[in-house]
Amino acid sequence: MPVFKHPQILIASNLTDGEVVFLGSSGWERDHRRARVARKAEEATALEDLGKRDISANRVVDVYLADVEIGSDGAPTPLHYREKMRVKGPSVRLDLGKQAGEGAL
């Protein structure tokens, strides 16, 4: 089993609208702060299994685990550039996507 260095969340793309989604306790969420966090390798494997199930059901694609840090509020924040950009939304138009909304980062 691989070494588990950081907590992780499961990220995917919603097949209905292409939006980035995060696996939460009640299904796929659009807000990364509500993502279910794996703190052990076994929990990460369980998240991946749920992602594979939803790939098979044609709900999501491009499912993968991403390293996060847990903030003082308990919310996960991605550590790596790619996921930081996916959380914000499209980078070519700041007036569109998540960065244009009220909860902009």
Short mmCIF file of the C-alpha atoms (twelve columns), coordinates in Angstrom:
data_MODEL
# 
_entry.id   MODEL 
# 
loop_
_atom_site.group_PDB 
_atom_site.id 
_atom_site.type_symbol 
_atom_site.label_atom_id 
_atom_site.label_alt_id 
_atom_site.label_comp_id 
_atom_site.label_asym_id 
_atom_site.label_seq_id 
_atom_site.Cartn_x 
_atom_site.Cartn_y 
_atom_site.Cartn_z 
_atom_site.pdbx_PDB_model_num 
ATOM 1   C CA . MET A 1   0.000   0.000  0.000   1 
ATOM 2   C CA . PRO A 2   1.403   3.474  -0.869  1 
ATOM 3   C CA . VAL A 3   2.649   5.851  1.815   1 
ATOM 4   C CA . PHE A 4   -0.078  8.266  2.857   1 
ATOM 5   C CA . LYS A 5   1.428   11.740 3.361   1 
ATOM 6   C CA . HIS A 6   -1.502  14.177 3.127   1 
ATOM 7   C CA . PRO A 7   -5.252  14.037 3.559   1 
ATOM 8   C CA . GLN A 8   -6.999  13.611 0.202   1 
ATOM 9   C CA . ILE A 9   -10.288 14.401 -1.506  1 
ATOM 10  C CA . LEU A 10  -11.820 12.883 -4.644  1 
ATOM 11  C CA . ILE A 11  -12.232 15.182 -7.654  1 
ATOM 12  C CA . ALA A 12  -14.095 14.556 -10.910 1 
ATOM 13  C CA . SER A 13  -15.889 16.259 -13.784 1 
ATOM 14  C CA . ASN A 14  -19.675 16.086 -13.901 1 
ATOM 15  C CA . LEU A 15  -20.826 14.521 -17.175 1 
ATOM 16  C CA . THR A 16  -23.995 16.619 -17.311 1 
ATOM 17  C CA . ASP A 17  -22.357 20.045 -17.430 1 
ATOM 18  C CA . GLY A 18  -18.585 19.494 -17.237 1 
ATOM 19  C CA . GLU A 19  -18.361 21.260 -13.870 1 
ATOM 20  C CA . VAL A 20  -15.659 20.197 -11.407 1 
ATOM 21  C CA . VAL A 21  -17.169 18.247 -8.506  1 
ATOM 22  C CA . PHE A 22  -15.906 16.826 -5.228  1 
ATOM 23  C CA . LEU A 23  -17.187 13.712 -3.479  1 
ATOM 24  C CA . GLY A 24  -18.990 14.742 -0.302  1 
ATOM 25  C CA . SER A 25  -20.818 12.804 2.365   1 
ATOM 26  C CA . SER A 26  -24.090 12.888 0.381   1 
ATOM 27  C CA . GLY A 27  -22.743 12.613 -3.147  1 
ATOM 28  C CA . TRP A 28  -20.975 14.971 -5.530  1 
ATOM 29  C CA . GLU A 29  -20.592 18.584 -4.396  1 
ATOM 30  C CA . ARG A 30  -19.612 21.698 -6.333  1 
ATOM 31  C CA . ASP A 31  -17.942 23.229 -3.265  1 
ATOM 32  C CA . HIS A 32  -14.584 21.665 -2.371  1 
ATOM 33  C CA . ARG A 33  -15.056 22.717 1.256   1 
ATOM 34  C CA . ARG A 34  -17.807 20.087 1.595   1 
ATOM 35  C CA . ALA A 35  -15.673 17.257 0.215   1 
ATOM 36  C CA . ARG A 36  -15.229 14.076 2.205   1 
ATOM 37  C CA . VAL A 37  -11.625 13.863 3.432   1 
ATOM 38  C CA . ALA A 38  -9.589  10.654 3.483   1 
ATOM 39  C CA . ARG A 39  -7.019  10.667 6.255   1 
ATOM 40  C CA . LYS A 40  -5.884  7.053  5.819   1 
ATOM 41  C CA . ALA A 41  -5.007  4.941  2.799   1 
ATOM 42  C CA . GLU A 42  -8.038  2.707  3.391   1 
ATOM 43  C CA . GLU A 43  -10.353 5.728  3.341   1 
ATOM 44  C CA . ALA A 44  -8.760  6.954  0.105   1 
ATOM 45  C CA . THR A 45  -9.327  3.536  -1.470  1 
ATOM 46  C CA . ALA A 46  -12.983 3.665  -0.411  1 
ATOM 47  C CA . LEU A 47  -13.360 7.092  -2.048  1 
ATOM 48  C CA . GLU A 48  -11.793 5.793  -5.257  1 
ATOM 49  C CA . ASP A 49  -14.212 2.855  -5.255  1 
ATOM 50  C CA . LEU A 50  -17.160 5.260  -5.014  1 
ATOM 51  C CA . GLY A 51  -15.698 7.273  -7.880  1 
ATOM 52  C CA . LYS A 52  -15.339 4.153  -10.035 1 
ATOM 53  C CA . ARG A 53  -18.969 3.273  -9.316  1 
ATOM 54  C CA . ASP A 54  -20.076 6.693  -10.551 1 
ATOM 55  C CA . ILE A 55  -17.864 6.439  -13.635 1 
ATOM 56  C CA . SER A 56  -19.631 3.177  -14.466 1 
ATOM 57  C CA . ALA A 57  -22.994 4.889  -13.943 1 
ATOM 58  C CA . ASN A 58  -21.959 7.688  -16.365 1 
ATOM 59  C CA . ARG A 59  -22.229 10.420 -13.726 1 
ATOM 60  C CA . VAL A 60  -18.605 11.613 -13.709 1 
ATOM 61  C CA . VAL A 61  -15.263 11.259 -15.535 1 
ATOM 62  C CA . ASP A 62  -11.617 12.010 -14.745 1 
ATOM 63  C CA . VAL A 63  -11.866 10.851 -11.139 1 
ATOM 64  C CA . TYR A 64  -8.709  11.169 -9.042  1 
ATOM 65  C CA . LEU A 65  -7.502  11.819 -5.504  1 
ATOM 66  C CA . ALA A 66  -5.909  15.163 -4.663  1 
ATOM 67  C CA . ASP A 67  -3.747  16.106 -1.689  1 
ATOM 68  C CA . VAL A 68  -5.234  18.746 0.589   1 
ATOM 69  C CA . GLU A 69  -4.482  20.606 3.764   1 
ATOM 70  C CA . ILE A 70  -7.145  21.082 6.401   1 
ATOM 71  C CA . GLY A 71  -7.743  24.694 7.403   1 
ATOM 72  C CA . SER A 72  -8.590  26.008 10.847  1 
ATOM 73  C CA . ASP A 73  -12.256 25.866 9.825   1 
ATOM 74  C CA . GLY A 74  -11.910 22.141 9.054   1 
ATOM 75  C CA . ALA A 75  -12.331 22.629 5.300   1 
ATOM 76  C CA . PRO A 76  -9.961  20.965 2.820   1 
ATOM 77  C CA . THR A 77  -7.906  23.137 0.474   1 
ATOM 78  C CA . PRO A 78  -5.946  21.624 -2.428  1 
ATOM 79  C CA . LEU A 79  -2.157  21.717 -2.154  1 
ATOM 80  C CA . HIS A 80  -1.234  21.514 -5.831  1 
ATOM 81  C CA . TYR A 81  -1.609  24.093 -8.583  1 
ATOM 82  C CA . ARG A 82  -3.856  22.039 -10.878 1 
ATOM 83  C CA . GLU A 83  -6.469  21.474 -8.187  1 
ATOM 84  C CA . LYS A 84  -6.231  25.062 -6.954  1 
ATOM 85  C CA . MET A 85  -7.137  26.180 -10.486 1 
ATOM 86  C CA . ARG A 86  -9.947  23.627 -10.787 1 
ATOM 87  C CA . VAL A 87  -11.464 24.923 -7.537  1 
ATOM 88  C CA . LYS A 88  -11.492 28.489 -8.902  1 
ATOM 89  C CA . GLY A 89  -12.961 27.731 -12.314 1 
ATOM 90  C CA . PRO A 90  -11.863 28.878 -15.792 1 
ATOM 91  C CA . SER A 91  -8.764  31.073 -15.683 1 
ATOM 92  C CA . VAL A 92  -9.325  32.866 -18.989 1 
ATOM 93  C CA . ARG A 93  -12.427 34.808 -17.889 1 
ATOM 94  C CA . LEU A 94  -12.492 36.012 -14.307 1 
ATOM 95  C CA . ASP A 95  -16.074 37.173 -14.761 1 
ATOM 96  C CA . LEU A 96  -17.198 33.555 -15.285 1 
ATOM 97  C CA . GLY A 97  -17.049 30.440 -13.190 1 
ATOM 98  C CA . LYS A 98  -16.611 30.030 -9.469  1 
ATOM 99  C CA . GLN A 99  -14.207 32.946 -9.143  1 
ATOM 100 C CA . ALA A 100 -17.004 35.324 -10.205 1 
ATOM 101 C CA . GLY A 101 -19.376 34.117 -7.497  1 
ATOM 102 C CA . GLU A 102 -19.808 35.300 -3.950  1 
ATOM 103 C CA . GLY A 103 -17.473 32.702 -2.463  1 
ATOM 104 C CA . ALA A 104 -14.605 33.666 -4.768  1 
ATOM 105 C CA . LEU A 105 -11.173 32.675 -3.561  1 
# 
